[in-house]
Amino acid sequence: MDHLLLPFMEKINKQVILNNYWNTMSQELSKESSITFIAQSGGHLSGQIRVPGDKSISHRSIMLASLSEGKTTISGFLQGEDSLATLKAFQAMGVEINGPDEVGRVTIDGVGMHGLKQAKGSLELGNSGTSMRLLTGLLACHGFDISLSGDQSLSLRPMKRVTDPVMQMGAIIETTDKGTAPLKIKSSEKSQLKAIEYTLPMASAQVKSCVLLAGLYAQGKTCVTEPAPTRDHTERMLQGFGYELEIERLDEQRSRICLEGGGKLVACDIDVPADISSSAFFMVGASIAAGSDLTLQHVGINPTRIGIINILQQMGADIVLSNQKEVGGEPVADIRIRSVQLKGIRIPEDQVPLAIDEFPAISIAAACAEGQTVLTGAEELRVKESDRIQAMVDGLQILGIDCEGTADGMIINGGQLTSGVVDSLGDHRIAMSFAMAALRSAGSIIINDCANVDTSFPGFVELAQSCGLSVSLNKR
Ligand code: S3P
């Protein structure tokens, strides 16, 4: 009997060996391309720096300029992988886009509202949730099939929040059974979508923007009511490109934004300010590291984005704004931060949407503060590029901080950060936050899986080094 089974056993063994081989190979391959940050403890931040361009504004500048009539020049464009994914998507749909050059200048020959062409393959959007969610609305009705796909993290993120309203407007979109990407937008018999009155189920600028961008192609007036203020770059930029919007403040929190479909966009030059979300790491770093005095130049301080300033100031931070002006419809300022001993606070829930991308950095501030910081009303953090509540709590616990995650937030007791190895889970903002933590840790911090820092902040390591953070990068 054994004798008879031998050839089969050999076959199975070969298969097992082959499987093991592929597992090891793929682990080795992913290790090969992995990037680790090594942040040495101590130091302080000083000088004057300008962080790269705002990611949200960069995405929108490509989208609206591509659909406009005329030539747009964008300066200060973010040359990160996310905004470049949007740029390449429009190139793939036949738009002539030149740049970005070394100073971030991009020129775009707009093709008009109906001038996009069908791309050859699917649009590959990498890690970029903003590209995928906004394009779902914008591409819902162009008379061609198009599919949108992303990396492993983006393919796990919820997309029904955008496909539901756009399908209510008449679009045909296929998702996976879980409502995730790849998204397949089908051309429809109907040449126009129908307008809707939509109340956002959560405070999300991406969903709001998606519905408004679909509304450009709808018959009638599309209105979106948001439960709380969220970033309003889409509204500001649409108006900058000459599109009329009605914006009505319903109460302290809620607003209703309406637009009539069928209009056109007229090219207009755009100056992208430095990204307040990228500045946030430095604002926290300079606040927690004794002896710091750092100025961040030309930062976008749109009121729907300044939760990080409000929250840090409530924690006692020394933040002074100067040179305030408006560029292309967006307010900017220089921000000076000097170190102080922060104190723990209960973060007001109305600040959550205004600081939604900044909680990884704020968690580091909380870990260095005196007393307890409590975050609530932030369940959205669980569906960002990673589960940011879990990622921060796990990392902070490794670094000796007494903290816990809750369904919608975190409770962090300030303490002494130790040294350790933490995992960014491939999330750019987790990686940069833990790099800043080293300014106050007792020993060095090693952060794994940092390649995605390039999605929003190319040159982070060099810029951080230039103002005093002892961080280096290890490529395997
Ligand atoms: C963004 C909106 C936010 C933010 C994201 C960028 C945008 O997402 O987290 O990084 O550009 O509209 P939600 O609107 O889903 O909260």
CSV table of C-alpha atoms and ligand atoms in Angstrom, one decimal:
chain,number,residue,atom,x,y,z
A,1,MET,CA,0.0,0.0,0.0
A,2,ASP,CA,2.7,2.5,1.1
A,3,HIS,CA,4.5,1.5,-2.0
A,4,LEU,CA,1.5,2.4,-4.2
A,5,LEU,CA,1.1,5.8,-2.4
A,6,LEU,CA,4.7,6.8,-2.9
A,7,PRO,CA,4.4,8.6,-6.3
A,8,PHE,CA,1.4,10.6,-4.9
A,9,MET,CA,3.2,11.5,-1.7
A,10,GLU,CA,6.2,12.7,-3.8
A,11,LYS,CA,3.8,14.9,-5.8
A,12,ILE,CA,2.3,16.3,-2.7
A,13,ASN,CA,5.7,16.9,-1.1
A,14,LYS,CA,6.9,18.7,-4.3
A,15,GLN,CA,3.8,20.9,-4.1
A,16,VAL,CA,4.4,21.7,-0.4
A,17,ILE,CA,8.1,22.5,-1.2
A,18,LEU,CA,7.0,24.7,-4.1
A,19,ASN,CA,4.4,26.5,-2.0
A,20,ASN,CA,7.0,27.0,0.7
A,21,TYR,CA,9.4,28.3,-1.9
A,22,TRP,CA,6.9,30.8,-3.2
A,23,ASN,CA,5.9,32.0,0.3
A,24,THR,CA,9.6,32.5,1.2
A,25,MET,CA,10.2,34.2,-2.2
A,26,SER,CA,7.3,36.6,-1.9
A,27,GLN,CA,8.3,37.4,1.7
A,28,GLU,CA,11.8,38.1,0.5
A,29,LEU,CA,10.6,40.2,-2.4
A,30,SER,CA,8.3,42.3,-0.2
A,31,LYS,CA,11.2,42.6,2.3
A,32,GLU,CA,13.4,43.7,-0.5
A,33,SER,CA,11.2,46.6,-1.4
A,34,SER,CA,10.4,47.5,2.2
A,35,ILE,CA,11.5,50.7,3.8
A,36,THR,CA,12.3,51.2,7.4
A,37,PHE,CA,12.8,54.4,9.3
A,38,ILE,CA,15.3,54.6,12.1
A,39,ALA,CA,14.7,57.5,14.3
A,40,GLN,CA,17.3,58.3,17.0
A,41,SER,CA,16.1,59.7,20.3
A,42,GLY,CA,16.3,63.3,21.3
A,43,GLY,CA,17.0,66.6,19.4
A,44,HIS,CA,14.8,69.5,18.6
A,45,LEU,CA,13.3,71.1,15.5
A,46,SER,CA,14.4,74.6,14.4
A,47,GLY,CA,14.6,76.8,11.3
A,48,GLN,CA,12.2,77.6,8.5
A,49,ILE,CA,10.8,74.9,6.2
A,50,ARG,CA,8.2,74.5,3.6
A,51,VAL,CA,6.5,71.1,3.4
A,52,PRO,CA,5.2,69.8,0.0
A,53,GLY,CA,1.9,70.9,-1.6
A,54,ASP,CA,-1.6,70.1,-0.3
A,55,LYS,CA,-2.7,66.7,-1.4
A,56,SER,CA,-6.4,67.4,-1.5
A,57,ILE,CA,-6.0,70.6,-3.5
A,58,SER,CA,-3.5,68.9,-5.8
A,59,HIS,CA,-6.0,66.2,-6.7
A,60,ARG,CA,-8.8,68.6,-7.4
A,61,SER,CA,-6.6,70.9,-9.4
A,62,ILE,CA,-5.9,68.1,-11.9
A,63,MET,CA,-9.5,67.1,-12.1
A,64,LEU,CA,-11.1,70.5,-12.6
A,65,ALA,CA,-8.3,71.8,-14.9
A,66,SER,CA,-8.7,68.7,-17.1
A,67,LEU,CA,-12.4,69.3,-17.5
A,68,SER,CA,-12.1,73.1,-18.1
A,69,GLU,CA,-11.9,75.2,-21.2
A,70,GLY,CA,-8.4,76.7,-21.6
A,71,LYS,CA,-4.9,76.2,-20.2
A,72,THR,CA,-4.3,76.0,-16.4
A,73,THR,CA,-0.9,76.4,-14.7
A,74,ILE,CA,-0.7,74.8,-11.3
A,75,SER,CA,2.2,75.8,-9.0
A,76,GLY,CA,3.3,74.0,-5.8
A,77,PHE,CA,1.7,70.7,-7.0
A,78,LEU,CA,2.3,67.8,-4.7
A,79,GLN,CA,4.6,65.3,-6.4
A,80,GLY,CA,3.5,62.5,-4.2
A,81,GLU,CA,2.3,59.1,-5.5
A,82,ASP,CA,-1.4,59.8,-4.7
A,83,SER,CA,-1.7,63.1,-6.6
A,84,LEU,CA,0.5,61.7,-9.4
A,85,ALA,CA,-2.0,58.8,-9.7
A,86,THR,CA,-4.7,61.3,-10.4
A,87,LEU,CA,-2.5,63.1,-12.9
A,88,LYS,CA,-1.7,59.8,-14.7
A,89,ALA,CA,-5.4,58.9,-14.8
A,90,PHE,CA,-6.3,62.0,-16.7
A,91,GLN,CA,-3.3,61.6,-19.0
A,92,ALA,CA,-4.6,58.1,-19.7
A,93,MET,CA,-8.0,59.7,-20.6
A,94,GLY,CA,-6.4,61.8,-23.2
A,95,VAL,CA,-5.6,65.0,-21.4
A,96,GLU,CA,-2.4,66.8,-22.3
A,97,ILE,CA,-0.6,67.4,-19.0
A,98,ASN,CA,3.0,68.6,-18.7
A,99,GLY,CA,5.0,68.4,-15.6
A,100,PRO,CA,5.4,68.5,-12.7
A,101,ASP,CA,8.8,70.2,-13.2
A,102,GLU,CA,11.3,70.5,-10.3
A,103,VAL,CA,9.3,73.3,-8.7
A,104,GLY,CA,6.0,71.5,-9.0
A,105,ARG,CA,4.7,73.4,-12.0
A,106,VAL,CA,2.1,71.5,-14.0
A,107,THR,CA,0.3,72.8,-17.1
A,108,ILE,CA,-2.9,71.3,-18.4
A,109,ASP,CA,-4.8,71.8,-21.6
A,110,GLY,CA,-8.4,71.4,-20.5
A,111,VAL,CA,-10.6,69.2,-22.8
A,112,GLY,CA,-13.9,70.6,-21.6
A,113,MET,CA,-16.6,68.8,-19.7
A,114,HIS,CA,-17.2,66.1,-22.3
A,115,GLY,CA,-13.7,65.8,-23.8
A,116,LEU,CA,-12.3,62.8,-21.8
A,117,LYS,CA,-11.5,59.7,-23.8
A,118,GLN,CA,-11.8,56.1,-22.7
A,119,ALA,CA,-8.5,54.9,-21.1
A,120,LYS,CA,-6.9,51.7,-22.6
A,121,GLY,CA,-6.8,49.8,-19.3
A,122,SER,CA,-8.2,50.3,-15.9
A,123,LEU,CA,-7.1,53.4,-14.0
A,124,GLU,CA,-4.6,52.4,-11.4
A,125,LEU,CA,-5.0,54.6,-8.3
A,126,GLY,CA,-2.5,53.0,-5.9
A,127,ASN,CA,-3.1,54.0,-2.3
A,128,SER,CA,-5.3,57.0,-3.1
A,129,GLY,CA,-8.7,57.0,-1.6
A,130,THR,CA,-9.3,60.6,-2.8
A,131,SER,CA,-8.6,59.7,-6.4
A,132,MET,CA,-11.0,56.7,-6.3
A,133,ARG,CA,-13.8,58.4,-4.5
A,134,LEU,CA,-13.8,61.6,-6.4
A,135,LEU,CA,-13.4,59.9,-9.8
A,136,THR,CA,-16.4,57.7,-9.1
A,137,GLY,CA,-18.6,60.8,-9.3
A,138,LEU,CA,-16.7,62.6,-11.9
A,139,LEU,CA,-16.5,59.6,-14.4
A,140,ALA,CA,-20.1,58.3,-13.7
A,141,CYS,CA,-21.5,59.6,-17.0
A,142,HIS,CA,-19.0,59.9,-19.9
A,143,GLY,CA,-20.4,57.4,-22.3
A,144,PHE,CA,-17.6,54.9,-21.8
A,145,ASP,CA,-16.8,52.0,-19.5
A,146,ILE,CA,-14.0,52.6,-17.1
A,147,SER,CA,-12.6,50.7,-14.2
A,148,LEU,CA,-10.9,52.0,-11.1
A,149,SER,CA,-8.5,49.9,-9.1
A,150,GLY,CA,-6.1,50.3,-6.2
A,151,ASP,CA,-3.5,48.7,-4.0
A,152,GLN,CA,-4.2,46.2,-1.3
A,153,SER,CA,-5.2,48.9,1.3
A,154,LEU,CA,-7.4,50.8,-1.1
A,155,SER,CA,-9.1,47.6,-2.2
A,156,LEU,CA,-10.2,47.0,1.4
A,157,ARG,CA,-11.7,50.5,2.0
A,158,PRO,CA,-15.4,51.1,1.8
A,159,MET,CA,-16.7,52.4,-1.5
A,160,LYS,CA,-20.4,51.9,-1.2
A,161,ARG,CA,-20.5,55.4,0.5
A,162,VAL,CA,-19.8,56.8,-3.0
A,163,THR,CA,-21.3,54.2,-5.3
A,164,ASP,CA,-24.7,54.3,-3.5
A,165,PRO,CA,-25.4,58.0,-4.2
A,166,VAL,CA,-24.0,58.0,-7.7
A,167,MET,CA,-26.1,54.9,-8.6
A,168,GLN,CA,-29.1,56.7,-7.2
A,169,MET,CA,-28.3,59.4,-9.8
A,170,GLY,CA,-28.6,56.7,-12.5
A,171,ALA,CA,-25.0,55.5,-12.9
A,172,ILE,CA,-24.2,51.8,-13.3
A,173,ILE,CA,-21.3,50.7,-11.2
A,174,GLU,CA,-20.1,47.3,-10.2
A,175,THR,CA,-18.1,46.6,-7.0
A,176,THR,CA,-17.0,43.5,-5.3
A,177,ASP,CA,-19.5,41.7,-3.1
A,178,LYS,CA,-18.1,43.7,-0.1
A,179,GLY,CA,-18.7,47.0,-1.9
A,180,THR,CA,-15.0,47.5,-2.4
A,181,ALA,CA,-12.8,48.2,-5.5
A,182,PRO,CA,-12.2,47.4,-8.3
A,183,LEU,CA,-15.1,49.6,-9.3
A,184,LYS,CA,-16.4,49.1,-12.8
A,185,ILE,CA,-18.3,52.1,-14.1
A,186,LYS,CA,-20.5,51.2,-17.1
A,187,SER,CA,-21.6,53.5,-19.9
A,188,SER,CA,-25.3,54.0,-19.7
A,189,GLU,CA,-27.9,54.5,-22.4
A,190,LYS,CA,-28.9,57.7,-20.7
A,191,SER,CA,-26.7,60.6,-21.6
A,192,GLN,CA,-27.3,62.4,-18.3
A,193,LEU,CA,-27.5,61.5,-14.6
A,194,LYS,CA,-30.4,62.8,-12.6
A,195,ALA,CA,-29.9,65.3,-9.8
A,196,ILE,CA,-30.4,64.2,-6.2
A,197,GLU,CA,-30.9,65.7,-2.8
A,198,TYR,CA,-28.4,63.8,-0.7
A,199,THR,CA,-27.7,63.9,3.0
A,200,LEU,CA,-24.3,62.5,3.9
A,201,PRO,CA,-24.5,59.6,6.4
A,202,MET,CA,-21.1,60.7,7.7
A,203,ALA,CA,-19.0,63.8,7.7
A,204,SER,CA,-16.9,63.1,4.6
A,205,ALA,CA,-15.4,65.6,2.1
A,206,GLN,CA,-14.7,62.7,-0.3
A,207,VAL,CA,-18.3,61.7,-0.5
A,208,LYS,CA,-19.5,65.3,-0.7
A,209,SER,CA,-17.1,66.0,-3.5
A,210,CYS,CA,-18.0,62.8,-5.3
A,211,VAL,CA,-21.7,63.7,-5.4
A,212,LEU,CA,-21.1,67.3,-6.4
A,213,LEU,CA,-18.8,66.2,-9.2
A,214,ALA,CA,-21.4,63.8,-10.5
A,215,GLY,CA,-23.9,66.7,-10.1
A,216,LEU,CA,-21.9,68.6,-12.8
A,217,TYR,CA,-23.3,66.0,-15.3
A,218,ALA,CA,-26.8,65.7,-13.9
A,219,GLN,CA,-30.0,67.2,-15.1
A,220,GLY,CA,-31.3,69.6,-12.5
A,221,LYS,CA,-30.0,70.8,-9.2
A,222,THR,CA,-27.9,68.4,-7.0
A,223,CYS,CA,-27.7,69.2,-3.3
A,224,VAL,CA,-25.6,67.7,-0.6
A,225,THR,CA,-26.2,68.3,3.1
A,226,GLU,CA,-23.2,67.6,5.4
A,227,PRO,CA,-23.7,66.8,9.1
A,228,ALA,CA,-20.6,68.8,10.1
A,229,PRO,CA,-18.2,71.0,8.2
A,230,THR,CA,-15.7,69.0,6.1
A,231,ARG,CA,-12.9,70.3,3.9
A,232,ASP,CA,-14.4,72.6,1.2
A,233,HIS,CA,-11.6,72.6,-1.4
A,234,THR,CA,-14.0,71.2,-4.1
A,235,GLU,CA,-16.5,74.0,-3.5
A,236,ARG,CA,-13.8,76.7,-3.5
A,237,MET,CA,-12.1,75.4,-6.6
A,238,LEU,CA,-15.3,74.9,-8.5
A,239,GLN,CA,-16.1,78.6,-7.9
A,240,GLY,CA,-12.5,79.5,-8.9
A,241,PHE,CA,-13.2,77.8,-12.2
A,242,GLY,CA,-16.3,79.9,-12.6
A,243,TYR,CA,-18.9,77.4,-11.6
A,244,GLU,CA,-21.8,78.7,-9.6
A,245,LEU,CA,-22.7,77.1,-6.2
A,246,GLU,CA,-25.3,77.8,-3.6
A,247,ILE,CA,-24.0,77.3,-0.1
A,248,GLU,CA,-26.5,77.5,2.8
A,249,ARG,CA,-25.5,77.2,6.5
A,250,LEU,CA,-28.4,75.3,8.0
A,251,ASP,CA,-27.2,75.5,11.6
A,252,GLU,CA,-24.0,75.5,13.7
A,253,GLN,CA,-22.9,72.3,12.1
A,254,ARG,CA,-24.8,71.5,9.0
A,255,SER,CA,-24.5,73.0,5.5
A,256,ARG,CA,-26.3,72.4,2.2
A,257,ILE,CA,-24.3,72.8,-1.0
A,258,CYS,CA,-26.1,72.8,-4.4
A,259,LEU,CA,-25.2,73.1,-8.0
A,260,GLU,CA,-27.0,73.0,-11.3
A,261,GLY,CA,-25.7,70.4,-13.8
A,262,GLY,CA,-24.7,71.2,-17.3
A,263,GLY,CA,-22.4,74.2,-16.8
A,264,LYS,CA,-18.8,74.6,-17.8
A,265,LEU,CA,-15.5,75.3,-16.1
A,266,VAL,CA,-13.1,78.0,-17.2
A,267,ALA,CA,-9.3,77.5,-16.8
A,268,CYS,CA,-7.7,79.4,-13.9
A,269,ASP,CA,-4.2,79.3,-12.5
A,270,ILE,CA,-3.8,77.6,-9.1
A,271,ASP,CA,-1.2,78.1,-6.4
A,272,VAL,CA,-1.2,75.0,-4.1
A,273,PRO,CA,-0.3,75.9,-0.5
A,274,ALA,CA,1.9,73.7,1.7
A,275,ASP,CA,-0.2,70.8,3.2
A,276,ILE,CA,-1.4,71.5,6.7
A,277,SER,CA,-1.6,67.7,7.2
A,278,SER,CA,2.1,67.3,6.3
A,279,SER,CA,2.9,70.3,8.5
A,280,ALA,CA,1.1,68.6,11.4
A,281,PHE,CA,4.0,66.1,12.1
A,282,PHE,CA,6.3,69.1,12.4
A,283,MET,CA,3.9,71.1,14.6
A,284,VAL,CA,3.7,68.1,17.0
A,285,GLY,CA,7.5,67.5,16.8
A,286,ALA,CA,8.3,71.1,17.6
A,287,SER,CA,5.8,71.2,20.4
A,288,ILE,CA,7.1,68.1,22.2
A,289,ALA,CA,10.9,68.6,21.7
A,290,ALA,CA,12.3,71.0,24.3
A,291,GLY,CA,14.2,73.9,22.7
A,292,SER,CA,12.4,73.8,19.4
A,293,ASP,CA,11.5,76.9,17.4
A,294,LEU,CA,10.3,76.1,13.9
A,295,THR,CA,8.5,78.0,11.2
A,296,LEU,CA,6.4,76.3,8.6
A,297,GLN,CA,6.0,78.5,5.5
A,298,HIS,CA,3.0,79.1,3.3
A,299,VAL,CA,0.7,76.5,4.9
A,300,GLY,CA,-2.9,76.3,3.9
A,301,ILE,CA,-5.1,77.3,6.8
A,302,ASN,CA,-8.5,76.7,5.3
A,303,PRO,CA,-10.9,76.9,8.3
A,304,THR,CA,-12.1,73.3,7.5
A,305,ARG,CA,-8.6,72.0,8.0
A,306,ILE,CA,-7.3,73.7,11.1
A,307,GLY,CA,-8.4,71.2,13.7
A,308,ILE,CA,-4.7,70.4,14.3
A,309,ILE,CA,-4.0,74.0,15.3
A,310,ASN,CA,-7.1,74.3,17.5
A,311,ILE,CA,-6.5,71.0,19.3
A,312,LEU,CA,-2.8,71.6,19.9
A,313,GLN,CA,-3.6,75.1,21.2
A,314,GLN,CA,-6.1,73.6,23.6
A,315,MET,CA,-3.3,71.3,24.8
A,316,GLY,CA,-1.3,74.4,25.5
A,317,ALA,CA,0.9,74.6,22.4
A,318,ASP,CA,2.7,77.8,21.4
A,319,ILE,CA,1.6,78.4,17.8
A,320,VAL,CA,1.7,81.8,16.2
A,321,LEU,CA,0.4,82.5,12.7
A,322,SER,CA,1.9,85.3,10.5
A,323,ASN,CA,1.9,86.5,6.9
A,324,GLN,CA,-1.7,85.6,6.5
A,325,LYS,CA,-3.0,86.0,3.0
A,326,GLU,CA,-5.3,84.4,0.4
A,327,VAL,CA,-3.9,82.6,-2.6
A,328,GLY,CA,-6.3,81.3,-5.3
A,329,GLY,CA,-9.2,81.2,-2.9
A,330,GLU,CA,-7.4,79.5,-0.1
A,331,PRO,CA,-6.0,81.2,3.0
A,332,VAL,CA,-2.4,80.6,3.8
A,333,ALA,CA,0.0,81.6,6.6
A,334,ASP,CA,3.4,81.0,8.1
A,335,ILE,CA,3.2,79.0,11.3
A,336,ARG,CA,5.7,79.3,14.1
A,337,ILE,CA,5.8,76.6,16.8
A,338,ARG,CA,7.9,76.7,20.0
A,339,SER,CA,8.1,73.8,22.4
A,340,VAL,CA,6.0,73.7,25.7
A,341,GLN,CA,4.8,71.0,28.0
A,342,LEU,CA,1.5,70.0,26.6
A,343,LYS,CA,-1.5,68.9,28.7
A,344,GLY,CA,-4.0,66.2,28.0
A,345,ILE,CA,-7.5,67.2,27.0
A,346,ARG,CA,-10.9,65.8,26.0
A,347,ILE,CA,-10.8,66.5,22.2
A,348,PRO,CA,-14.1,68.3,21.2
A,349,GLU,CA,-16.0,66.2,18.7
A,350,ASP,CA,-16.6,69.2,16.5
A,351,GLN,CA,-12.9,69.3,15.8
A,352,VAL,CA,-12.7,65.7,14.6
A,353,PRO,CA,-13.6,66.3,10.9
A,354,LEU,CA,-11.4,69.3,10.9
A,355,ALA,CA,-8.4,67.2,11.9
A,356,ILE,CA,-9.4,63.9,10.5
A,357,ASP,CA,-6.0,63.1,9.0
A,358,GLU,CA,-4.0,64.4,12.0
A,359,PHE,CA,-4.9,62.0,14.8
A,360,PRO,CA,-1.8,59.8,14.3
A,361,ALA,CA,0.3,62.9,15.0
A,362,ILE,CA,-2.0,64.2,17.7
A,363,SER,CA,-1.7,60.8,19.5
A,364,ILE,CA,2.0,61.4,19.8
A,365,ALA,CA,1.4,64.8,21.3
A,366,ALA,CA,-1.0,63.1,23.7
A,367,ALA,CA,1.6,60.5,24.7
A,368,CYS,CA,4.0,63.4,25.6
A,369,ALA,CA,1.3,65.5,27.4
A,370,GLU,CA,0.7,65.7,31.1
A,371,GLY,CA,-2.4,63.8,32.0
A,372,GLN,CA,-5.1,62.0,29.9
A,373,THR,CA,-6.3,62.8,26.3
A,374,VAL,CA,-9.6,61.3,25.2
A,375,LEU,CA,-10.7,61.1,21.6
A,376,THR,CA,-14.3,60.2,20.7
A,377,GLY,CA,-16.5,60.5,17.6
A,378,ALA,CA,-13.6,59.4,15.4
A,379,GLU,CA,-14.8,55.9,14.1
A,380,GLU,CA,-13.8,57.0,10.6
A,381,LEU,CA,-10.2,56.5,11.6
A,382,ARG,CA,-10.8,52.8,11.5
A,383,VAL,CA,-11.3,52.9,7.7
A,384,LYS,CA,-8.4,55.2,6.6
A,385,GLU,CA,-5.2,53.9,4.9
A,386,SER,CA,-5.0,51.6,7.9
A,387,ASP,CA,-7.1,51.2,11.1
A,388,ARG,CA,-5.4,54.3,12.6
A,389,ILE,CA,-6.8,53.7,16.1
A,390,GLN,CA,-5.4,50.2,16.3
A,391,ALA,CA,-2.1,51.2,14.6
A,392,MET,CA,-1.4,54.1,17.0
A,393,VAL,CA,-2.5,52.2,20.1
A,394,ASP,CA,-0.4,49.1,19.2
A,395,GLY,CA,2.7,51.3,18.5
A,396,LEU,CA,2.3,53.5,21.6
A,397,GLN,CA,1.9,50.4,23.8
A,398,ILE,CA,5.1,49.0,22.3
A,399,LEU,CA,6.7,52.3,23.3
A,400,GLY,CA,5.5,52.0,26.9
A,401,ILE,CA,2.5,54.3,26.8
A,402,ASP,CA,-0.6,53.5,28.8
A,403,CYS,CA,-3.4,53.8,26.2
A,404,GLU,CA,-6.4,52.0,24.8
A,405,GLY,CA,-8.5,52.0,21.7
A,406,THR,CA,-12.3,52.4,21.8
A,407,ALA,CA,-14.8,51.9,19.1
A,408,ASP,CA,-14.7,55.5,18.1
A,409,GLY,CA,-11.4,56.8,19.5
A,410,MET,CA,-8.6,56.4,22.0
A,411,ILE,CA,-7.7,57.1,25.6
A,412,ILE,CA,-4.0,58.0,26.0
A,413,ASN,CA,-2.3,58.7,29.3
A,414,GLY,CA,0.8,60.8,28.8
A,415,GLY,CA,4.1,59.1,29.9
A,416,GLN,CA,7.7,58.4,28.9
A,417,LEU,CA,8.1,57.0,25.4
A,418,THR,CA,10.7,54.1,25.4
A,419,SER,CA,12.4,52.6,22.4
A,420,GLY,CA,11.0,49.9,20.2
A,421,VAL,CA,10.1,48.6,16.8
A,422,VAL,CA,6.7,49.6,15.6
A,423,ASP,CA,4.7,48.8,12.4
A,424,SER,CA,3.2,51.6,10.2
A,425,LEU,CA,1.0,49.1,8.5
A,426,GLY,CA,2.0,50.7,5.3
A,427,ASP,CA,0.2,53.9,6.4
A,428,HIS,CA,2.2,57.1,5.6
A,429,ARG,CA,0.8,59.1,8.5
A,430,ILE,CA,1.4,56.4,11.1
A,431,ALA,CA,5.1,56.2,9.9
A,432,MET,CA,5.7,59.9,10.1
A,433,SER,CA,4.0,60.3,13.5
A,434,PHE,CA,6.2,57.6,15.1
A,435,ALA,CA,9.3,59.2,13.5
A,436,MET,CA,8.5,62.4,15.4
A,437,ALA,CA,7.9,60.5,18.6
A,438,ALA,CA,11.7,59.8,18.8
A,439,LEU,CA,12.2,63.5,19.7
A,440,ARG,CA,10.9,62.5,23.1
A,441,SER,CA,11.7,58.8,23.4
A,442,ALA,CA,14.3,57.3,25.7
A,443,GLY,CA,15.8,55.3,22.9
A,444,SER,CA,15.6,54.9,19.2
A,445,ILE,CA,12.4,54.0,17.4
A,446,ILE,CA,12.4,51.7,14.3
A,447,ILE,CA,9.4,52.0,12.1
A,448,ASN,CA,8.6,49.3,9.6
A,449,ASP,CA,6.8,49.4,6.2
A,450,CYS,CA,7.3,53.1,5.4
A,451,ALA,CA,7.4,53.1,1.6
A,452,ASN,CA,4.0,54.8,1.4
A,453,VAL,CA,5.3,58.0,3.0
A,454,ASP,CA,5.9,58.9,-0.7
A,455,THR,CA,2.2,58.9,-1.3
A,456,SER,CA,1.8,62.3,0.5
A,457,PHE,CA,5.3,63.5,1.6
A,458,PRO,CA,8.2,62.8,-0.8
A,459,GLY,CA,11.4,64.0,0.8
A,460,PHE,CA,10.1,63.6,4.3
A,461,VAL,CA,13.3,62.1,5.7
A,462,GLU,CA,15.6,64.8,4.1
A,463,LEU,CA,13.3,67.7,5.2
A,464,ALA,CA,13.0,66.3,8.8
A,465,GLN,CA,16.8,65.9,9.0
A,466,SER,CA,17.3,69.4,7.8
A,467,CYS,CA,15.5,70.8,10.8
A,468,GLY,CA,16.8,68.5,13.4
A,469,LEU,CA,15.2,65.1,13.5
A,470,SER,CA,17.7,62.3,13.6
A,471,VAL,CA,16.0,60.0,11.2
A,472,SER,CA,17.4,57.8,8.4
A,473,LEU,CA,15.9,55.4,5.9
A,474,ASN,CA,16.8,51.8,5.4
A,475,LYS,CA,15.8,50.2,2.1
A,476,ARG,CA,15.8,46.4,1.9
B,1,S3P,C1,-9.9,64.0,1.8
B,1,S3P,C2,-10.9,63.9,2.7
B,1,S3P,C3,-10.7,63.1,3.9
B,1,S3P,C4,-9.3,62.8,4.2
B,1,S3P,C5,-8.5,62.4,3.0
B,1,S3P,C6,-8.6,63.4,1.9
B,1,S3P,C7,-10.2,64.8,0.5
B,1,S3P,O1,-11.4,61.9,3.8
B,1,S3P,O2,-9.2,61.8,5.2
B,1,S3P,O3,-7.2,62.2,3.4
B,1,S3P,O4,-9.3,65.2,-0.2
B,1,S3P,O5,-11.4,65.1,0.3
B,1,S3P,P1,-13.0,61.8,4.2
B,1,S3P,O6,-13.7,62.9,3.6
B,1,S3P,O7,-13.5,60.5,3.8
B,1,S3P,O8,-13.0,61.9,5.7
